[in-house]
mmCIF file of C-alpha atoms in Angstrom:
data_model
loop_
_atom_site.group_PDB
_atom_site.id
_atom_site.type_symbol
_atom_site.label_atom_id
_atom_site.label_comp_id
_atom_site.label_asym_id
_atom_site.label_seq_id
_atom_site.Cartn_x
_atom_site.Cartn_y
_atom_site.Cartn_z
ATOM 1 C CA ASP A 1 -0.437 0.106 -0.354
ATOM 2 C CA GLU A 2 1.149 3.496 -0.663
ATOM 3 C CA ALA A 3 0.803 4.777 2.770
ATOM 4 C CA LYS A 4 3.097 2.048 4.173
ATOM 5 C CA ALA A 5 5.857 2.944 1.379
ATOM 6 C CA LEU A 6 5.685 5.986 1.938
ATOM 7 C CA GLU A 7 6.162 5.617 5.724
ATOM 8 C CA ASP A 8 8.793 2.830 5.143
ATOM 9 C CA LEU A 9 10.535 5.739 3.146
ATOM 10 C CA TYR A 10 9.908 8.506 5.996
ATOM 11 C CA ALA A 11 11.984 5.707 8.678
ATOM 12 C CA ALA A 12 14.796 4.915 5.922
ATOM 13 C CA VAL A 13 15.690 8.853 5.901
ATOM 14 C CA ALA A 14 15.225 9.440 9.415
ATOM 15 C CA ALA A 15 17.950 6.358 9.525
ATOM 16 C CA LYS A 16 20.340 7.679 7.169
ATOM 17 C CA PRO A 17 19.885 10.653 6.657
ATOM 18 C CA THR A 18 22.853 10.739 4.092
ATOM 19 C CA ASP A 19 21.561 8.723 1.560
ATOM 20 C CA LYS A 20 21.009 10.714 -1.641
ATOM 21 C CA GLU A 21 19.099 8.455 -3.125
ATOM 22 C CA LEU A 22 16.954 7.762 -0.259
ATOM 23 C CA VAL A 23 16.311 11.868 -0.007
ATOM 24 C CA LEU A 24 16.400 12.163 -3.877
ATOM 25 C CA ALA A 25 13.044 9.393 -3.733
ATOM 26 C CA LEU A 26 11.633 11.466 -0.985
ATOM 27 C CA ALA A 27 12.021 14.974 -2.469
ATOM 28 C CA ARG A 28 10.325 13.813 -5.942
ATOM 29 C CA ILE A 29 7.417 12.607 -3.851
ATOM 30 C CA GLN A 30 6.851 15.450 -1.651
ATOM 31 C CA HIS A 31 7.047 18.280 -4.773
ATOM 32 C CA LYS A 32 4.476 15.471 -6.568
ATOM 33 C CA GLN A 33 2.127 15.933 -3.786
ATOM 34 C CA GLY A 34 2.913 19.693 -4.106
ATOM 35 C CA ARG A 35 4.614 19.910 -0.701
ATOM 36 C CA LEU A 36 7.009 22.646 -1.879
ATOM 37 C CA ASP A 37 8.455 23.039 1.144
ATOM 38 C CA ALA A 38 8.993 20.036 2.581
ATOM 39 C CA ALA A 39 10.577 18.894 -0.860
ATOM 40 C CA ALA A 40 13.061 21.899 -1.136
ATOM 41 C CA GLN A 41 14.250 21.288 2.276
ATOM 42 C CA GLN A 42 15.037 17.561 0.768
ATOM 43 C CA TYR A 43 16.537 18.577 -2.170
ATOM 44 C CA ARG A 44 18.827 20.887 -0.279
ATOM 45 C CA ALA A 45 19.679 18.175 2.014
ATOM 46 C CA VAL A 46 20.974 16.730 -1.715
ATOM 47 C CA ILE A 47 22.566 18.915 -2.439
ATOM 48 C CA ALA A 48 24.576 19.556 0.821
ATOM 49 C CA ILE A 49 25.165 15.845 0.466
ATOM 50 C CA ASP A 50 26.146 16.002 -3.445
ATOM 51 C CA PRO A 51 26.584 20.153 -4.992
ATOM 52 C CA ARG A 52 26.754 18.589 -8.384
ATOM 53 C CA GLN A 53 23.393 16.039 -8.350
ATOM 54 C CA PRO A 54 21.681 17.169 -10.918
ATOM 55 C CA ASP A 55 17.979 16.012 -10.747
ATOM 56 C CA ALA A 56 17.934 17.621 -6.781
ATOM 57 C CA GLN A 57 19.097 20.657 -8.131
ATOM 58 C CA LEU A 58 16.336 21.116 -11.226
ATOM 59 C CA GLY A 59 13.960 20.066 -8.655
ATOM 60 C CA LEU A 60 14.923 22.898 -6.512
ATOM 61 C CA ALA A 61 15.194 24.973 -9.355
ATOM 62 C CA ASP A 62 11.148 24.394 -10.091
ATOM 63 C CA ILE A 63 10.411 25.014 -6.648
ATOM 64 C CA LEU A 64 11.883 27.860 -6.225
ATOM 65 C CA ILE A 65 11.160 29.357 -9.775
ATOM 66 C CA ARG A 66 7.399 28.205 -8.803
ATOM 67 C CA THR A 67 7.633 30.528 -6.043
ATOM 68 C CA ASN A 68 8.665 33.460 -7.678
ATOM 69 C CA ASP A 69 12.183 32.713 -5.516
ATOM 70 C CA PHE A 70 13.774 33.263 -8.929
ATOM 71 C CA GLU A 71 17.147 34.871 -7.168
ATOM 72 C CA ASN A 72 17.539 32.090 -5.231
ATOM 73 C CA ALA A 73 16.629 29.671 -8.122
ATOM 74 C CA ARG A 74 19.351 31.088 -10.516
ATOM 75 C CA THR A 75 22.284 28.562 -9.304
ATOM 76 C CA PRO A 76 19.789 25.162 -9.613
ATOM 77 C CA ALA A 77 18.702 26.299 -12.607
ATOM 78 C CA ALA A 78 22.228 27.342 -14.667
ATOM 79 C CA THR A 79 23.930 24.264 -12.619
ATOM 80 C CA ALA A 80 20.769 21.369 -13.953
ATOM 81 C CA ALA A 81 20.970 23.496 -17.293
ATOM 82 C CA ALA A 82 24.483 22.098 -17.304
ATOM 83 C CA ALA A 83 24.044 19.121 -15.993
ATOM 84 C CA LEU A 84 21.110 17.578 -18.224
ATOM 85 C CA PRO A 85 21.659 19.897 -21.939
ATOM 86 C CA ASP A 86 19.323 16.647 -22.563
ATOM 87 C CA ASN A 87 16.470 17.541 -20.308
ATOM 88 C CA ALA A 88 13.666 19.694 -21.851
ATOM 89 C CA GLN A 89 12.100 21.021 -18.147
ATOM 90 C CA ALA A 90 16.033 21.932 -16.836
ATOM 91 C CA GLN A 91 16.108 23.664 -20.290
ATOM 92 C CA TYR A 92 12.940 25.543 -20.043
ATOM 93 C CA LEU A 93 13.741 26.663 -15.797
ATOM 94 C CA HIS A 94 16.702 28.112 -17.160
ATOM 95 C CA GLY A 95 15.133 30.087 -19.848
ATOM 96 C CA ARG A 96 12.572 31.237 -16.905
ATOM 97 C CA ILE A 97 15.885 32.925 -15.147
ATOM 98 C CA LEU A 98 16.813 34.223 -18.104
ATOM 99 C CA GLU A 99 13.792 35.794 -19.169
ATOM 100 C CA HIS A 100 13.757 37.226 -15.536
ATOM 101 C CA ASP A 101 17.041 38.439 -15.369
ATOM 102 C CA LYS A 102 15.554 40.381 -19.035
ATOM 103 C CA GLN A 103 18.324 37.980 -21.246
ATOM 104 C CA TYR A 104 16.125 37.485 -24.048
ATOM 105 C CA ASP A 105 17.800 36.222 -26.400
ATOM 106 C CA GLN A 106 19.509 33.586 -24.107
ATOM 107 C CA ALA A 107 16.007 32.707 -22.670
ATOM 108 C CA LEU A 108 14.491 32.661 -26.541
ATOM 109 C CA ALA A 109 17.715 29.952 -26.963
ATOM 110 C CA ALA A 110 16.681 28.054 -23.623
ATOM 111 C CA TYR A 111 13.454 28.130 -24.577
ATOM 112 C CA GLY A 112 13.876 26.311 -28.453
ATOM 113 C CA ASN A 113 16.285 24.088 -26.906
ATOM 114 C CA ALA A 114 13.234 23.019 -24.489
ATOM 115 C CA VAL A 115 10.882 22.397 -27.327
ATOM 116 C CA ARG A 116 13.167 21.208 -29.552
ATOM 117 C CA LEU A 117 13.785 18.325 -26.934
ATOM 118 C CA ASP A 118 10.415 17.788 -25.848
ATOM 119 C CA ALA A 119 8.283 19.778 -27.767
ATOM 120 C CA LYS A 120 5.100 19.497 -24.955
ATOM 121 C CA VAL A 121 6.758 21.739 -22.876
ATOM 122 C CA ALA A 122 4.108 24.578 -22.365
ATOM 123 C CA GLY A 123 5.534 26.689 -20.890
ATOM 124 C CA ALA A 124 8.630 27.118 -22.920
ATOM 125 C CA HIS A 125 5.572 27.682 -26.013
ATOM 126 C CA TYR A 126 4.460 30.494 -23.314
ATOM 127 C CA GLY A 127 8.065 31.516 -22.741
ATOM 128 C CA MET A 128 8.936 32.008 -26.323
ATOM 129 C CA GLY A 129 5.500 33.750 -26.998
ATOM 130 C CA ARG A 130 5.947 36.018 -24.410
ATOM 131 C CA ILE A 131 9.520 37.575 -25.947
ATOM 132 C CA LEU A 132 7.999 37.265 -29.161
ATOM 133 C CA ARG A 133 5.559 39.946 -28.417
ATOM 134 C CA GLU A 134 6.391 41.789 -25.877
ATOM 135 C CA GLN A 135 10.629 42.186 -26.780
ATOM 136 C CA LYS A 136 10.617 41.394 -30.374
ATOM 137 C CA LYS A 137 7.313 42.329 -31.248
ATOM 138 C CA ASP A 138 7.548 39.270 -33.777
ATOM 139 C CA VAL A 139 3.339 38.878 -33.699
ATOM 140 C CA PRO A 140 3.141 35.867 -35.957
ATOM 141 C CA GLY A 141 5.933 34.030 -34.131
ATOM 142 C CA ALA A 142 4.348 34.800 -30.675
ATOM 143 C CA LEU A 143 0.766 33.616 -32.095
ATOM 144 C CA ALA A 144 2.396 30.634 -33.428
ATOM 145 C CA SER A 145 3.963 29.852 -30.018
ATOM 146 C CA MET A 146 0.812 30.682 -28.264
ATOM 147 C CA GLU A 147 -1.374 28.446 -30.343
ATOM 148 C CA LYS A 148 0.841 25.622 -29.352
ATOM 149 C CA ALA A 149 1.211 26.658 -25.184
ATOM 150 C CA VAL A 150 -2.943 27.022 -25.609
ATOM 151 C CA ALA A 151 -2.981 23.521 -27.481
ATOM 152 C CA LEU A 152 -0.786 21.941 -24.582
ATOM 153 C CA ASP A 153 -2.226 23.570 -22.262
ATOM 154 C CA ALA A 154 -5.287 24.932 -22.095
ATOM 155 C CA ALA A 155 -6.317 25.165 -18.434
ATOM 156 C CA ASP A 156 -3.273 27.693 -17.576
ATOM 157 C CA PRO A 157 -4.478 31.632 -17.355
ATOM 158 C CA GLY A 158 -1.148 33.023 -17.902
ATOM 159 C CA ILE A 159 -1.256 31.136 -21.381
ATOM 160 C CA LEU A 160 -4.623 32.352 -22.411
ATOM 161 C CA THR A 161 -4.275 36.053 -21.307
ATOM 162 C CA GLU A 162 -1.013 35.843 -23.260
ATOM 163 C CA LEU A 163 -2.947 34.589 -26.537
ATOM 164 C CA GLY A 164 -5.618 37.072 -26.040
ATOM 165 C CA ALA A 165 -3.126 39.578 -25.892
ATOM 166 C CA VAL A 166 -1.467 38.262 -29.269
ATOM 167 C CA LEU A 167 -4.498 37.517 -31.233
ATOM 168 C CA TYR A 168 -5.760 41.413 -30.413
ATOM 169 C CA GLU A 169 -2.249 42.972 -31.127
ATOM 170 C CA SER A 170 -2.681 40.486 -34.475
ATOM 171 C CA LYS A 171 -6.055 42.270 -34.957
ATOM 172 C CA GLN A 172 -7.587 38.718 -34.959
ATOM 173 C CA LEU A 173 -9.819 38.844 -32.101
ATOM 174 C CA ASP A 174 -13.270 39.784 -32.148
#
């Protein structure tokens, strides 16, 4: 049973708090459950044991970006992107940091890498659309990116709002 397995994992981590694989497994479960503070604490514990552990860096970066802590997400996002060049999520999160830092060309490249690795990363299409509309004034390119983002995640209000802005600017909104 799942509850028993989780209880056993907590006990194993308590018994072996320096076993990075156990701690990482617990962090991933907590992250998936939405227990972001607890997961971040476990990811940091793994990083303390092994500072170059890319999955812990990636998980921590994801949580920090989700909670708008871009300042503290910078290092784990860059570390994960460098260590995991073929991981679409790592490239996407690095793009988020670059976009936040107003490094738009580098952010577009990171988002492009994410989409090249996995065309189903809605956030990368969304990020590309934002930059193309707001910074590059490329409304057709922004529209194409936002349409892909909406097709992948039609429930995201940010994506829908951005699509509305692009449609308005392209004068396609009635």
